[in-house]
PDB file of C-alpha atoms in Angstrom:
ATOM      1  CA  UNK A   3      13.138  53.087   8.514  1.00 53.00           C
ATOM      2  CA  UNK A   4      16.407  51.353   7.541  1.00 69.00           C
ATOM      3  CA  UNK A   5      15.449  48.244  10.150  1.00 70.00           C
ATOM      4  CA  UNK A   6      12.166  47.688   8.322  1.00 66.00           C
ATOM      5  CA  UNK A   7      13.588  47.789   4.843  1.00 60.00           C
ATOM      6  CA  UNK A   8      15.882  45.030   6.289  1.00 61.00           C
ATOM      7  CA  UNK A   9      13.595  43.176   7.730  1.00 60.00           C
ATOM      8  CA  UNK A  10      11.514  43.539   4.489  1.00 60.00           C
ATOM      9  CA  UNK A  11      14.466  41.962   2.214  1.00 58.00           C
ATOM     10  CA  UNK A  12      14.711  39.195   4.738  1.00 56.00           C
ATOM     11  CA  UNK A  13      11.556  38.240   4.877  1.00 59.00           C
ATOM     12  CA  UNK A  14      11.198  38.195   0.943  1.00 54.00           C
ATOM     13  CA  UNK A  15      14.366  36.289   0.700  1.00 53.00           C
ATOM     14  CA  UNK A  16      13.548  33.848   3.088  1.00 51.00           C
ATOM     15  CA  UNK A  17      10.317  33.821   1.366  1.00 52.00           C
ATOM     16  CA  UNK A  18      11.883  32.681  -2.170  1.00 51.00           C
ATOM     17  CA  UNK A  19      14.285  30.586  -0.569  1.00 52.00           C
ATOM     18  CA  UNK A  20      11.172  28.077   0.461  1.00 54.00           C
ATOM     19  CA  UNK A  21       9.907  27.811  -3.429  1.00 55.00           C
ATOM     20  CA  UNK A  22      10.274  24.108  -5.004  1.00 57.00           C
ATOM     21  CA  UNK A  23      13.312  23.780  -7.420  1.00 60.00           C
ATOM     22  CA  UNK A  24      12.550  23.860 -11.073  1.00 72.00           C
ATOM     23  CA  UNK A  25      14.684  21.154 -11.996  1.00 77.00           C
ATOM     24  CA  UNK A  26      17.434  19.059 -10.815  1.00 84.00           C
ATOM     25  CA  UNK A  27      20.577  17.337 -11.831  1.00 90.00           C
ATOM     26  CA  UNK A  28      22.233  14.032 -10.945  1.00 89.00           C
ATOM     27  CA  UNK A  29      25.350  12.660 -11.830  1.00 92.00           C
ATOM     28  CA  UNK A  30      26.589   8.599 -10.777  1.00 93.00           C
ATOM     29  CA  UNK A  31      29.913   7.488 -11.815  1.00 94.00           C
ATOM     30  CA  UNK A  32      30.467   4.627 -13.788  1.00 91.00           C
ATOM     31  CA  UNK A  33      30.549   1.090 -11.807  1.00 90.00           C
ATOM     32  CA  UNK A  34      31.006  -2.028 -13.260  1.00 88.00           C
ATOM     33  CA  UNK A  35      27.516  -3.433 -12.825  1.00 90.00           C
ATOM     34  CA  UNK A  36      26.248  -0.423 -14.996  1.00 91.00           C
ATOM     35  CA  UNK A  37      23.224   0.034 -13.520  1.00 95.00           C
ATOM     36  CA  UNK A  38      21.882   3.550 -12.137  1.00 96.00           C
ATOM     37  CA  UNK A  39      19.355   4.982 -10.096  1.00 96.00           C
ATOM     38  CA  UNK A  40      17.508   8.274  -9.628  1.00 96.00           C
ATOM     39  CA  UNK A  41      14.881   9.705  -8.147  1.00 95.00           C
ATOM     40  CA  UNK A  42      12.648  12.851  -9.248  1.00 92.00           C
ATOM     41  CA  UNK A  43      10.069  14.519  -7.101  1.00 91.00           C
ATOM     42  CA  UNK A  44       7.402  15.290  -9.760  1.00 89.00           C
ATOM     43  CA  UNK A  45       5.180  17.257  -6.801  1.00 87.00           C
ATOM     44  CA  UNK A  46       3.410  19.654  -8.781  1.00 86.00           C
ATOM     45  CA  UNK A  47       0.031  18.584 -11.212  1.00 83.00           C
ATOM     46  CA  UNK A  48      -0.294  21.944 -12.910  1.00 89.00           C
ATOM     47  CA  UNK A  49       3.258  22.152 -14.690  1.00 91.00           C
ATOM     48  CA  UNK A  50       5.203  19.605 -17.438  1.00 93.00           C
ATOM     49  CA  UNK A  51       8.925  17.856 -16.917  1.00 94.00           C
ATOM     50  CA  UNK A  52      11.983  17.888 -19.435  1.00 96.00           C
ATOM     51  CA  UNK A  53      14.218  14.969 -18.793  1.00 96.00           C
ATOM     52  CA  UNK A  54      17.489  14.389 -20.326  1.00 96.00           C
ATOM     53  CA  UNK A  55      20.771  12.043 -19.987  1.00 96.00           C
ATOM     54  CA  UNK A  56      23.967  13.205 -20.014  1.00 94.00           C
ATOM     55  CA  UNK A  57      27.494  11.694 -19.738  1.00 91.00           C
ATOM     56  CA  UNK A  58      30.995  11.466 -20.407  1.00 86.00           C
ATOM     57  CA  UNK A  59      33.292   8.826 -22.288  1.00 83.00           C
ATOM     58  CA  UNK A  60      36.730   9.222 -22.489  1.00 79.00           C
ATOM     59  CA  UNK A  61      37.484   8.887 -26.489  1.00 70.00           C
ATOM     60  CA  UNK A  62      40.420   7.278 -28.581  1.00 66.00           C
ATOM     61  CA  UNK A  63      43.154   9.579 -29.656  1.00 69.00           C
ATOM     62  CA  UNK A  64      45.322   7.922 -31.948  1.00 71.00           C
ATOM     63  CA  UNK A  65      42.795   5.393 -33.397  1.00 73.00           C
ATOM     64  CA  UNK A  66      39.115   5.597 -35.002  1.00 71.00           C
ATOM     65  CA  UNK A  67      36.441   5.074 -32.512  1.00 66.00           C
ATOM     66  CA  UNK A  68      33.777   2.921 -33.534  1.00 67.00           C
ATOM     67  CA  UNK A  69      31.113   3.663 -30.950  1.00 72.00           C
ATOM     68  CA  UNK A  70      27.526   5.257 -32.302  1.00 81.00           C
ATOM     69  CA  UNK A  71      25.521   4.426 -30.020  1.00 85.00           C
ATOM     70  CA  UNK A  72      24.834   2.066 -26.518  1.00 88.00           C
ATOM     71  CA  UNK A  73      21.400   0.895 -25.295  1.00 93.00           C
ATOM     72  CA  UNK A  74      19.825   2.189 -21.753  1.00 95.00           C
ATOM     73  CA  UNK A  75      17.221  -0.020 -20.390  1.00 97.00           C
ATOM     74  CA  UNK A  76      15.107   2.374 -18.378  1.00 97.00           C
ATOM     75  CA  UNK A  77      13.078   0.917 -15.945  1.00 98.00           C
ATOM     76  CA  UNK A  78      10.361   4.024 -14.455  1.00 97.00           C
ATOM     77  CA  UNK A  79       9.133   3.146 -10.846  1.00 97.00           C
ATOM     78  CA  UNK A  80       5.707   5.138  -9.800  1.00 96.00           C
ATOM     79  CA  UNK A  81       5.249   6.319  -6.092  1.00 96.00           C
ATOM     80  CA  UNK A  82       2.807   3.643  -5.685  1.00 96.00           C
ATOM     81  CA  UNK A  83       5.053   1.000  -6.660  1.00 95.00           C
ATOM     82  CA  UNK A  84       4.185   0.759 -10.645  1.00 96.00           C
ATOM     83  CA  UNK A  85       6.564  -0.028 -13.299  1.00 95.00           C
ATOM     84  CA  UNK A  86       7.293   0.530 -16.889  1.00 94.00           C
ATOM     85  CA  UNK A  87      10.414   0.103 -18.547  1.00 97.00           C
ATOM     86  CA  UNK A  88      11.771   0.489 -21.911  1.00 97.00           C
ATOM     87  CA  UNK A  89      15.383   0.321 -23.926  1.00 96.00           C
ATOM     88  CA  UNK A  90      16.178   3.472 -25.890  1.00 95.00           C
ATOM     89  CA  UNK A  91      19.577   3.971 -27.399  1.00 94.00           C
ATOM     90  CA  UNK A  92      21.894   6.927 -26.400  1.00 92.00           C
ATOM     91  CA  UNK A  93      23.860   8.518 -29.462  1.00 91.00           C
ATOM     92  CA  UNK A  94      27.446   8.176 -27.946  1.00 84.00           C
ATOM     93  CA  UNK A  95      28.198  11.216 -30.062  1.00 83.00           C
ATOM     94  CA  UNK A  96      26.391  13.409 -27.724  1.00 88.00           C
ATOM     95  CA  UNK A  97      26.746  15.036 -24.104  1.00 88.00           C
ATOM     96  CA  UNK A  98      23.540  15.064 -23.801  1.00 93.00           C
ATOM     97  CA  UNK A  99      20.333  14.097 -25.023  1.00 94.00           C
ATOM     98  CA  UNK A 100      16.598  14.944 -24.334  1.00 95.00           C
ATOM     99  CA  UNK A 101      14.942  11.497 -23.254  1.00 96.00           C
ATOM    100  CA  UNK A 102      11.450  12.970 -22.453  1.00 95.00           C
ATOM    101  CA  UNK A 103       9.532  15.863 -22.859  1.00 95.00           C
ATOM    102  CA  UNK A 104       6.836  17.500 -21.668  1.00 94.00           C
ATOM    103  CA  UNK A 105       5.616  14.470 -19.206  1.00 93.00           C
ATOM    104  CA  UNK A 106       3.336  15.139 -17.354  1.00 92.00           C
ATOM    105  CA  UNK A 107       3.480  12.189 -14.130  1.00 90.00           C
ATOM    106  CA  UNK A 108      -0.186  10.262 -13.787  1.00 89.00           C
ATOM    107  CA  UNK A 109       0.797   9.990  -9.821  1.00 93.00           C
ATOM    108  CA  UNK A 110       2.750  12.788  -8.089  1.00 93.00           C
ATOM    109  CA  UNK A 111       5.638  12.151  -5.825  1.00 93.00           C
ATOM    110  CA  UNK A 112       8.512  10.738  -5.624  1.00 95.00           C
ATOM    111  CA  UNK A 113       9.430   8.640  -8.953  1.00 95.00           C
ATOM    112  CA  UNK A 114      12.712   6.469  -9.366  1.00 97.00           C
ATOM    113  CA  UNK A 115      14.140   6.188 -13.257  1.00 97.00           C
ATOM    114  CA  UNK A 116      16.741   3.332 -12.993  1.00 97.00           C
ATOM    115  CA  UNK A 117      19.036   2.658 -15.800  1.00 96.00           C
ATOM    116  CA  UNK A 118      20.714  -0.322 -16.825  1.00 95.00           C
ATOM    117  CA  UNK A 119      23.533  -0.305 -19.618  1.00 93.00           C
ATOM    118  CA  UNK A 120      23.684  -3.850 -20.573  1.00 90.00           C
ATOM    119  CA  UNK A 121      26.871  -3.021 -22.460  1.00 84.00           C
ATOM    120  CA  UNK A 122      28.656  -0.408 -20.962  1.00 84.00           C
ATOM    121  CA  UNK A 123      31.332   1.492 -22.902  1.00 84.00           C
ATOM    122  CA  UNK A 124      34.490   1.241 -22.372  1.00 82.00           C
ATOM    123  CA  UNK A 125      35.914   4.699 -20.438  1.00 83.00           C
ATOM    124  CA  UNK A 126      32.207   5.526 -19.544  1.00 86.00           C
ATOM    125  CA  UNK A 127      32.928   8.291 -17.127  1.00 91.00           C
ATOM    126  CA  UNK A 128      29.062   7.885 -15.424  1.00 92.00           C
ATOM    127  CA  UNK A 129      25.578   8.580 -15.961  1.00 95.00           C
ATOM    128  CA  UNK A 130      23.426  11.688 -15.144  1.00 95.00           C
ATOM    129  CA  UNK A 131      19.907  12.919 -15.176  1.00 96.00           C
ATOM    130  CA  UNK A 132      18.408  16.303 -15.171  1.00 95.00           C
ATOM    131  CA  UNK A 133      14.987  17.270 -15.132  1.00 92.00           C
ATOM    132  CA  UNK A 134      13.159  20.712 -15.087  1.00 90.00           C
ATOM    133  CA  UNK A 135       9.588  22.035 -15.921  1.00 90.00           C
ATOM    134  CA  UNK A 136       9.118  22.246 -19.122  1.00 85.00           C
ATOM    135  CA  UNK A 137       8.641  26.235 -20.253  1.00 69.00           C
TER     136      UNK A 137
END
């Protein structure tokens, strides 16, 4: 009895273990060309994606920062090879900030978001992206 109970746990672990990931997260460290590039598998027609920025500038101590905000040009690249692109503006305040939600992809596969910061900010740590099915 004991062997089959094991064998039963295994099976259902290795079971779970094959399910798709309900999100992901990406993080690129800052270069000097500020540009950035991730890809999302957006597999699955019957659910909704949350996508958000995050990242991390090093602030001035001793003497008032100025920064509010810093532009992202964000250029989306379908799985067939379509493109869209827009600038949005990230609130330098923030860790991070919701960029889309609830999308729901008009091809499924593999997308690529790439992300240009036309003026980077100064002690820009990086750039990441996380995504997830929206609940």
């Amino acid at each position: 009895m004991p062997r089959r109970l094991l064998l039963l746990v295994v099976s259902l672990l290795l079971v779970a273990s094959c399910a798709r990931p309900q999100g992901r997260e990406y993080f690129l460290r800052a270069n000097p060309e500020g540009e950035y590039s991730f890809d999302l598998e957006l597999a699955d027609s019957l659910v909704s994606y949350d996508i958000s920025f995050y990242t991390a500038i090093d602030r001035p101590l001793f003497r008032r920062d100025t920064l509010v905000s810093f532009p992202l040009q964000v250029v989306w690249r379908s799985p067939s090879g379509r493109y869209f692109s827009e600038t949005v503006y990230y609130p330098a305040a923030e860790h991070r900030v919701l960029y889309r939600s609830g999308v729901v992809p008009s091809e499924l596969g593999l997308w690529n978001i790439s992300v240009t910061l036309p003026s980077q900010p100064q002690r820009l740590r990086g750039l990441g992206l996380t995504w997830h099915i929206s609940q």
